[in-house]
Coordinates of C-alpha atoms and ligand atoms in Angstrom, one line a residue:
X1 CA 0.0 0.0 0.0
X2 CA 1.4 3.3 -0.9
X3 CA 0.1 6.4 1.0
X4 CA 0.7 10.1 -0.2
X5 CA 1.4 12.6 2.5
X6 CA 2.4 12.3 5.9
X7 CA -0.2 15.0 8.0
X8 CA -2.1 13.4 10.9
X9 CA -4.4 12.0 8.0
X10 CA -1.6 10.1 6.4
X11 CA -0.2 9.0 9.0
X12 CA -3.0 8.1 11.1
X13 CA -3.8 5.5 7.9
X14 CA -0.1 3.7 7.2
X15 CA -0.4 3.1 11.5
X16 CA -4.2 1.5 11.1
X17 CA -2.7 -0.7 8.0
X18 CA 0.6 -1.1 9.4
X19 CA -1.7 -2.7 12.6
X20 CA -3.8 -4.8 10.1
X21 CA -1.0 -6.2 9.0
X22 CA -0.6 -4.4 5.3
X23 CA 2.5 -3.4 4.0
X24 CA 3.0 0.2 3.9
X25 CA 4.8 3.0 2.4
X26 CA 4.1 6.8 3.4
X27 CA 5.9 9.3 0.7
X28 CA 5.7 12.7 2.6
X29 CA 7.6 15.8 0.0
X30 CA 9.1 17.3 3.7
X31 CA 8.9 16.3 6.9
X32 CA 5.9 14.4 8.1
X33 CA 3.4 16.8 10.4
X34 CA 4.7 20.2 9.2
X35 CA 2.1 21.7 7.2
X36 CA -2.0 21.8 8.4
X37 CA -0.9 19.6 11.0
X38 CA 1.3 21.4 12.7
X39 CA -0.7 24.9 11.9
X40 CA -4.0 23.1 13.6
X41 CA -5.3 24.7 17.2
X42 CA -6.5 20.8 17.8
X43 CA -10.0 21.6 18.2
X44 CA -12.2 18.6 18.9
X45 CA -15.7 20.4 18.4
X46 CA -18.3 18.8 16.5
X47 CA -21.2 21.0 17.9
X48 CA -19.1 24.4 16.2
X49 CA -18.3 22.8 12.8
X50 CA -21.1 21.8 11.9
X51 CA -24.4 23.8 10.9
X52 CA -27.0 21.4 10.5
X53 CA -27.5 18.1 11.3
X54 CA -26.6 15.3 8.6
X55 CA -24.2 13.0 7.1
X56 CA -20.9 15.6 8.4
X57 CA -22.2 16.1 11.6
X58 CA -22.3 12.3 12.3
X59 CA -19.1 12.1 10.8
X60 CA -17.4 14.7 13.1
X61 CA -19.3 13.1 16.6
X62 CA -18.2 9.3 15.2
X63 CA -14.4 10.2 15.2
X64 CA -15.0 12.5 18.1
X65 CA -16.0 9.5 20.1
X66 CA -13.2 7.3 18.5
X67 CA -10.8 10.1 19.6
X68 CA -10.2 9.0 23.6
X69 CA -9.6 5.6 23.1
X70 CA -7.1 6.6 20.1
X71 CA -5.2 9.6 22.5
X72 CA -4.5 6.4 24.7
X73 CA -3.4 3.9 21.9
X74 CA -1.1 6.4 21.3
X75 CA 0.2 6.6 24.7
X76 CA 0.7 3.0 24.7
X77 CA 2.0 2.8 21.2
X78 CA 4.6 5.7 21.6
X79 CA 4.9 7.0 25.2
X80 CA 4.0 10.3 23.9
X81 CA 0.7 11.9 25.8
X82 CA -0.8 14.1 22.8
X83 CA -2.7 16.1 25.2
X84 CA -6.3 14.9 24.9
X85 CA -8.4 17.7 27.3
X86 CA -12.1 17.0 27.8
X87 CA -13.0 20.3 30.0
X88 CA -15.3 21.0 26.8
X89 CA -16.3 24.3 24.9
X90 CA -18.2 27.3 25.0
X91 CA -19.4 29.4 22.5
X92 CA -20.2 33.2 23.7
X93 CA -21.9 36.0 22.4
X94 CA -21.8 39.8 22.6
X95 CA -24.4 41.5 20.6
X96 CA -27.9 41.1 19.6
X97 CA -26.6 39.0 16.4
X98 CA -24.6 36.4 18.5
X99 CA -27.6 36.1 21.1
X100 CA -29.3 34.8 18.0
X101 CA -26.7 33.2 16.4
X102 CA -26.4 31.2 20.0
X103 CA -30.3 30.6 20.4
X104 CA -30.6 29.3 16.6
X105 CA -27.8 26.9 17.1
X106 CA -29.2 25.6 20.4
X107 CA -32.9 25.2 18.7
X108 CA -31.6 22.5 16.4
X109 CA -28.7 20.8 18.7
X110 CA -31.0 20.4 21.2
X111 CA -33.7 19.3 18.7
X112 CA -31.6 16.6 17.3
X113 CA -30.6 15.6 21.1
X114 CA -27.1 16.5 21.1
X115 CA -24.8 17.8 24.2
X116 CA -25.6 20.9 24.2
X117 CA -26.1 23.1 27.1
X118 CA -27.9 26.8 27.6
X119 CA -26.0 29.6 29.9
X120 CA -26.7 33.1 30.7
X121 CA -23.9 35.5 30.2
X122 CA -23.6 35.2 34.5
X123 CA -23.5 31.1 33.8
X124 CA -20.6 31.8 31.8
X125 CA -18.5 34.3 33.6
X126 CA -19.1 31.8 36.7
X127 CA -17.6 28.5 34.3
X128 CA -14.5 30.9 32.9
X129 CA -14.2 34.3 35.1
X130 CA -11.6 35.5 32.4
X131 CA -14.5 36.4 30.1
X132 CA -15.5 39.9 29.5
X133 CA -18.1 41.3 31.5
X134 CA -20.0 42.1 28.2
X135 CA -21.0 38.4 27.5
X136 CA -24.5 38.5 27.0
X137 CA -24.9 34.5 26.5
X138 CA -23.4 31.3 25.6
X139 CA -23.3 27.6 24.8
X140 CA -21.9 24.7 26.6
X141 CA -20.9 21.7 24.9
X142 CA -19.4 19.3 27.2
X143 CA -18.2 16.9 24.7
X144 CA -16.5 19.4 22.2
X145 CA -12.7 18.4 23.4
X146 CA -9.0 19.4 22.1
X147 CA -6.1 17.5 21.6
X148 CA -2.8 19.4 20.9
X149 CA -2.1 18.8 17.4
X150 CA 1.6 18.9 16.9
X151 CA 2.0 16.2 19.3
X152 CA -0.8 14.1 17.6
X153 CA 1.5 14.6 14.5
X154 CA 4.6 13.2 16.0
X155 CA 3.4 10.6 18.0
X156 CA 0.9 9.2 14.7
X157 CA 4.1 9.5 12.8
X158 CA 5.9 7.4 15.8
X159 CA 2.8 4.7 15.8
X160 CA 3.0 4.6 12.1
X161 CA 6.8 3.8 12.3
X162 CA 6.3 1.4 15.0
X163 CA 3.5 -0.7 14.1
X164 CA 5.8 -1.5 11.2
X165 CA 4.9 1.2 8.1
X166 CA 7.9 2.7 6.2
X167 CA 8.6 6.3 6.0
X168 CA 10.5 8.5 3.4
X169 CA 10.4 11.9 4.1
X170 CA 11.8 14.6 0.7
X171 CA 10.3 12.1 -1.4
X172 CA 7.9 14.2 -3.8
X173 CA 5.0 12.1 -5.9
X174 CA 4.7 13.9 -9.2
X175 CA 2.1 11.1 -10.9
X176 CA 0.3 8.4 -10.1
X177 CA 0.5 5.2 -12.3
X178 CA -3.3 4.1 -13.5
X179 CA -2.7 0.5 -15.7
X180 CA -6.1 -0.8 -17.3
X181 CA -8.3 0.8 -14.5
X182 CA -6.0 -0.2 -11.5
X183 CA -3.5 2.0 -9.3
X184 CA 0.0 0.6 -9.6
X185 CA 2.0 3.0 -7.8
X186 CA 3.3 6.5 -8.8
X187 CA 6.6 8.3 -10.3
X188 CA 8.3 10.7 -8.2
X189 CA 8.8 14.3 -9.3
X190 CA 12.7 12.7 -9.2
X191 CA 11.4 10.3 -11.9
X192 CA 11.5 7.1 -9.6
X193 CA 8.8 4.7 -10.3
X194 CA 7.2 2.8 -7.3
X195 CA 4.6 -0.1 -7.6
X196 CA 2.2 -0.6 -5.1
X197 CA -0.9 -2.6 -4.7
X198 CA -3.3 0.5 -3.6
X199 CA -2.6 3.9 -3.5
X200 CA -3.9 6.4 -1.3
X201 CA -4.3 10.1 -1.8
X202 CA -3.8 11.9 1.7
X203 CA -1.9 15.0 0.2
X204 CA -3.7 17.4 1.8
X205 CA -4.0 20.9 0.1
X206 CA -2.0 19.6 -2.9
X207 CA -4.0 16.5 -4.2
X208 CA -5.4 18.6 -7.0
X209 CA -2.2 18.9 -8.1
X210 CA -1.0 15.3 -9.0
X211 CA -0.8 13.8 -12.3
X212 CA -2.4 10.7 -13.7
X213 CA -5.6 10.9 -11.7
X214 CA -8.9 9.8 -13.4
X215 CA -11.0 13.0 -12.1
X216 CA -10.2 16.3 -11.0
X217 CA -9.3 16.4 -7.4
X218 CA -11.4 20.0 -6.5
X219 CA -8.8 20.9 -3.2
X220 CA -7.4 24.3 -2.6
X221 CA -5.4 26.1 -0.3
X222 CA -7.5 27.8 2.6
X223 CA -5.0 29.9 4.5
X224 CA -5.4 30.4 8.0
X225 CA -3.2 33.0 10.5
X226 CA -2.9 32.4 14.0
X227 CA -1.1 33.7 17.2
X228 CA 0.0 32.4 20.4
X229 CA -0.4 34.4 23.7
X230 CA 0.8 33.4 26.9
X231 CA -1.5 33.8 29.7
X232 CA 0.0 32.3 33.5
X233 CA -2.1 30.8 35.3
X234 CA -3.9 29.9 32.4
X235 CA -7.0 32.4 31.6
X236 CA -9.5 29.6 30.4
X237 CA -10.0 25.7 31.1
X238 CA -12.5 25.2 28.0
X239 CA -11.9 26.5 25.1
X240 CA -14.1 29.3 24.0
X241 CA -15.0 30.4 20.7
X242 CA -17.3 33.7 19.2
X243 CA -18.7 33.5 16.2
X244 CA -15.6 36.1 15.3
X245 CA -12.4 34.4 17.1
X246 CA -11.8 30.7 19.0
X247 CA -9.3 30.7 21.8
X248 CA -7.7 27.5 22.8
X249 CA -6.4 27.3 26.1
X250 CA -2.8 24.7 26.1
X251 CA -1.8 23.4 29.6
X252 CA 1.4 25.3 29.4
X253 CA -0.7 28.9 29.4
X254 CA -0.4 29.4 26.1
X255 CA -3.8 30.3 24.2
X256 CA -4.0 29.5 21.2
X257 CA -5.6 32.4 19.4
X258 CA -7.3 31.7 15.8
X259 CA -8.1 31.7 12.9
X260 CA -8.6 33.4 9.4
X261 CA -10.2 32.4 6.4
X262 CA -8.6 33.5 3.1
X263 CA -8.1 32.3 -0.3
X264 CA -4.8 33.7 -1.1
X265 CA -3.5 30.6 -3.1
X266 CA -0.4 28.8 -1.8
X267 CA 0.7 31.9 0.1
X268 CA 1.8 31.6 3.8
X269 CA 2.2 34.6 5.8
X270 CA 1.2 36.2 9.2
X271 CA 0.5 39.9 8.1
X272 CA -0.5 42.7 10.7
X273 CA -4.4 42.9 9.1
X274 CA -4.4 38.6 10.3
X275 CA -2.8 40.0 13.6
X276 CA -5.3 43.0 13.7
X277 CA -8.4 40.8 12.9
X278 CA -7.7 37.8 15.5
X279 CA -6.6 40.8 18.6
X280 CA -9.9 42.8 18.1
X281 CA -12.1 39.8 19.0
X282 CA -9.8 38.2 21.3
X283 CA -10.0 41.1 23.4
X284 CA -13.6 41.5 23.0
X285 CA -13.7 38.0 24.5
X286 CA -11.6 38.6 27.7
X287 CA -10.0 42.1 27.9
X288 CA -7.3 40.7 30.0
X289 CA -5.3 39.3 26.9
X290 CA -4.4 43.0 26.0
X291 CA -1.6 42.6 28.4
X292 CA -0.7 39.3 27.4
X293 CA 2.5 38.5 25.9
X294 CA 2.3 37.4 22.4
X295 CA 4.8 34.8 22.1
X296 CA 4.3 33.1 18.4
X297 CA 2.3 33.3 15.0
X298 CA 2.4 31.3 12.6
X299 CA -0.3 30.2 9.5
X300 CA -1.1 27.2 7.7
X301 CA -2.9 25.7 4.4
X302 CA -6.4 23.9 5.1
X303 CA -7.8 21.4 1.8
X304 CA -10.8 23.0 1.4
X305 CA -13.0 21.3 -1.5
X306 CA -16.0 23.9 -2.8
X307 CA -18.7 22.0 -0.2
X308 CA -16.5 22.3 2.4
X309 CA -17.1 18.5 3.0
X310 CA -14.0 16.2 3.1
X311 CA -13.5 13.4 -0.2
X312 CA -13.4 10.0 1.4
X313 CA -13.3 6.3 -0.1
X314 CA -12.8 4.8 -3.1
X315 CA -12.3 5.9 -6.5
X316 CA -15.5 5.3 -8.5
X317 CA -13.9 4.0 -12.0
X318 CA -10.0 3.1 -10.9
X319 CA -9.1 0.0 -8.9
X320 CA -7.3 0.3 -5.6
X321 CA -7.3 4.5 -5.6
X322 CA -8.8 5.8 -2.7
X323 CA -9.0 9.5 -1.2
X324 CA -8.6 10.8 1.9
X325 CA -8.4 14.6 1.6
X326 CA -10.3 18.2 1.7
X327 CA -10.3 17.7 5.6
X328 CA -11.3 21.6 5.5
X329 CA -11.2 22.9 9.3
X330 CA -11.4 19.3 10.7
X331 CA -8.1 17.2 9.4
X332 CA -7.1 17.0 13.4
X333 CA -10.4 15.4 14.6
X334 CA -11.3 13.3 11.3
X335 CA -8.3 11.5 11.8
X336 CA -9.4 8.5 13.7
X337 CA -12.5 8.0 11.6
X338 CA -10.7 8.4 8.0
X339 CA -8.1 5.8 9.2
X340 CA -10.7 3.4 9.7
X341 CA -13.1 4.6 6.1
X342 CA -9.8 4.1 4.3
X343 CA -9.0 0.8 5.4
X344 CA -12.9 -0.1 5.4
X345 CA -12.3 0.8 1.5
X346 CA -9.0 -1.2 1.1
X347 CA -10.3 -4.3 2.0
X348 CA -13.6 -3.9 0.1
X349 CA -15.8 -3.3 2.5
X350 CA -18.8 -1.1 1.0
X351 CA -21.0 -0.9 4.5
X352 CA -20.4 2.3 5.1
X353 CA -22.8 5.5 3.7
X354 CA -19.9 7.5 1.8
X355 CA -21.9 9.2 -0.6
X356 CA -22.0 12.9 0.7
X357 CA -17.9 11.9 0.8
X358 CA -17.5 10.4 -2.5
X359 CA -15.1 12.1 -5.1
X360 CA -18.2 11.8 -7.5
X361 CA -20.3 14.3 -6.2
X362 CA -18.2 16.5 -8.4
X363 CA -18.2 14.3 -11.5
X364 CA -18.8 17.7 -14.0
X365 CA -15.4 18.6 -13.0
X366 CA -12.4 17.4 -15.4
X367 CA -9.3 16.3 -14.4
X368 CA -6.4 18.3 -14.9
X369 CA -4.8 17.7 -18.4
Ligands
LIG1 N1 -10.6 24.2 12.8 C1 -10.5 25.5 12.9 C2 -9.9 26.2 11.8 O1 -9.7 25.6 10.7 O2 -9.6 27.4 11.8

C-alpha cells in the first residue's frame, strides 16, 4: 500500500494498516506533520463545525467519540501523551446578532438531542471568570474536546513507524500510475517509479495537483493565520469560541488564538491585518489578553473542497485508488475516523454511507490535463 502525504491523515492511515497487518509506504515531500498539522489549534468540536444536522455532523461526533480511546493507543504505542483535554467548549456571544446566532444553534442541537447546554452571560462568567463582563450568552458543549495537534503529528508518525509502516520523508510524488483501471504506484517528481498494490491520496491541500488521476481532485489552499499568547495561570480551562475568534487554552498557558479564512492561493504569511483581525475579537472576548505576551504566529494551508465536505473512499472508476483529503477545518479530529473509512475501503468493505464523501459528487469537473 502506498500512501501520499504524511499529516495526521496520512499518517494516522499507514499506523491502522501497518496494525492490520498491510504493507505500507508513506511518501511525505518534507517532513511528516509540518504543514495543516502542525498549523492546527487541535479543536475537537463537532457542535461548532457543523451547521446542520446530517451525514458531516455524524461524521465529526463518530471520530470524536473514536478520539479518547485513540489519545491512549497512542500513549501505549509511543509514550507520547498528545494532550487529549475534555473540560469542553463554550461558545459566547456579545451582541444582539450572536444572542441569535447562540439561540438558533441551540434550537436544532438540542432538537436533534445532542450535548448541548444553555447559559446566561452570569452562567458563563461563573464557568470561565476571564470572560469579558460584556457576555451576554453562551453555549456549553461538554463533549467538544482538544487535543494538541503537533504532538498528535509526532506521535501518529511514531505509531505509524512502529507498528511496522515505512517512511520516506523529501520524497515528492509527481504522478500516479493508472494500468487498465487499477492504481500501480506512482513516479516521483525525481522520476522514480514505485509499484504498489493501492494507492492512497492523503496530500492534503496539494492533491489537485498530482498527475495521472482519473478525475479532477477539487482541493485548494484555505489559508489560516494564527497567534500564540501566553497567559499564567492559564486564563480559560475550556476553550471558548465567538462567532468572530476561538481561543484554545494549552496546559502550558499558552492560548492558542485563531483563525482566518482566506483564499490567497499557496501563500503563507502572518501579516499585521491577520494579527489585527484575530486581537480585536480576542479582546472583545476577555480584555485581559491585552496585556498578554504574544509569544508566536504562525499560518497554515487547510484542503478546502468547494462544499467544504471532506473526499473519502474509493475511487469510482480506478481499482485500488482511494481518497482521503479536503479535511477543510477538521483534518485533526477526522483522523481517527478516516483511518478506519480508508482501510474499510482497502479491503472492500462497502458498508459504510460515503456518498456525501464520494469524489463523484463533483463528477462535472475534469481532471487536470
Ligand atoms: N478548525 C479551525 C480552523 O480551521 O480554523
Amino acid at each position: 500500500m502506498l500512501v501520499i502525504g504524511g499529516g495526521v491523515i496520512g499518517c494516522a492511515i499507514a499506523r491502522r494498516l501497518a496494525r492490520d497487518g498491510v504493507r505500507t509506504l508513506l511518501l511525505e515531500r518534507d517532513e511528516p506533520g509540518t504543514h495543516a498539522s502542525w498549523a492546527a489549534a487541535g479543536m475537537l468540536s463537532p457542535l461548532v463545525e457543523a451547521e446542520e444536522p446530517g451525514p458531516f455532523l455524524s461524521l465529526l461526533l463518530e471520530s470524536r467519540r473514536l478520539f479518547p480511546e485513540f489519545a491512549r493507543e497512542l500513549l501505549s504505542e509511543t509514550g507520547t501523551e498528545v494532550g487529549y483535554r475534555d473540560e469542553g467548549a463554550l461558545y459566547v456571544g456579545f451582541t444582539g446578532a450572536d444572542v441569535l446566532t447562540l439561540e438558533e444553534r441551540y434550537r436544532w442541537q438540542s432538537a436533534a438531542g445532542l450535548p448541548v447546554q444553555r447559559l446566561s452571560g452570569a452562567e458563563a462568567r461563573e464557568l470561565e471568570p476571564g470572560l469579558a463582563g460584556g457576555v451576554r450568552g453562551a453555549l456549553r458543549f461538554p463533549e467538544d474536546h482538544q487535543v494538541d495537534n503537533r504532538l498528535l503529528a509526532g506521535a501518529l508518525r511514531m505509531a505509524a513507524v512502529t507498528a511496522g509502516a515505512e517512511i520516506r520523508a523529501g520524497v515528492e510524488v509527481g504522478e500516479v500510475l493508472v494500468e487498465g483501471a487499477r492504481a500501480v504506484g506512482v513516479r516521483t517528481t525525481m522520476g522514480e517509479r514505485i509499484d504498489a498494490a493501492a494507492v492512497v491520496i492523503a496530500a492534503g491541500s496539494w492533491a489537485g495537483a498530482l498527475r495521472g488521476l482519473p478525475h479532477a481532485v477539487p482541493v485548494s489552499p484555505v489559508h489560516g493565520q494564527l497567534i500564540a499568547l501566553k497567559t499564567t495561570p492559564p486564563l480559560f480551562r475550556h476553550v471558548v469560541h465567538s462567532p468572530r475568534v476561538y481561543l484554545v487554552p494549552r496546559a502550558d498557558g499558552r492560548l492558542i488564538v485563531g483563525a482566518t479564512v482566506e483564499q490567497v492561493g499557496f501563500r503563507k504569511a502572518v501579516t499585521p491585518a491577520g494579527i489585527l483581525s484575530l486581537l480585536g475579537p480576542a479582546l472583545e472576548a476577555a480584555p485581559t489578553l491585552a496585556d498578554a505576551p504574544l509569544v508566536e504566529s504562525w499560518s497554515g494551508l487547510r484542503p478546502g473542497t468547494p462544499d467544504a465536505l471532506p473526499i473519502l473512499g474509493p475511487d469510482r472508476d480506478v481499482a485500488g485508488l482511494h481518497y482521503a483529503t479536503g479535511h477543510y477545518r477538521n483534518g485533526i479530529l477526522l483522523a481517527p475516523i478516516t483511518a478506519d473509512i480508508i482501510a474499510e475501503s482497502i479491503g472492500g468493505d462497502q458498508s459504510r454511507e460515503l456518498t456525501a464523501f464520494s469524489l463523484s459528487r463533483f463528477s462535472s469537473l475534469r481532471p487536470p490535463s
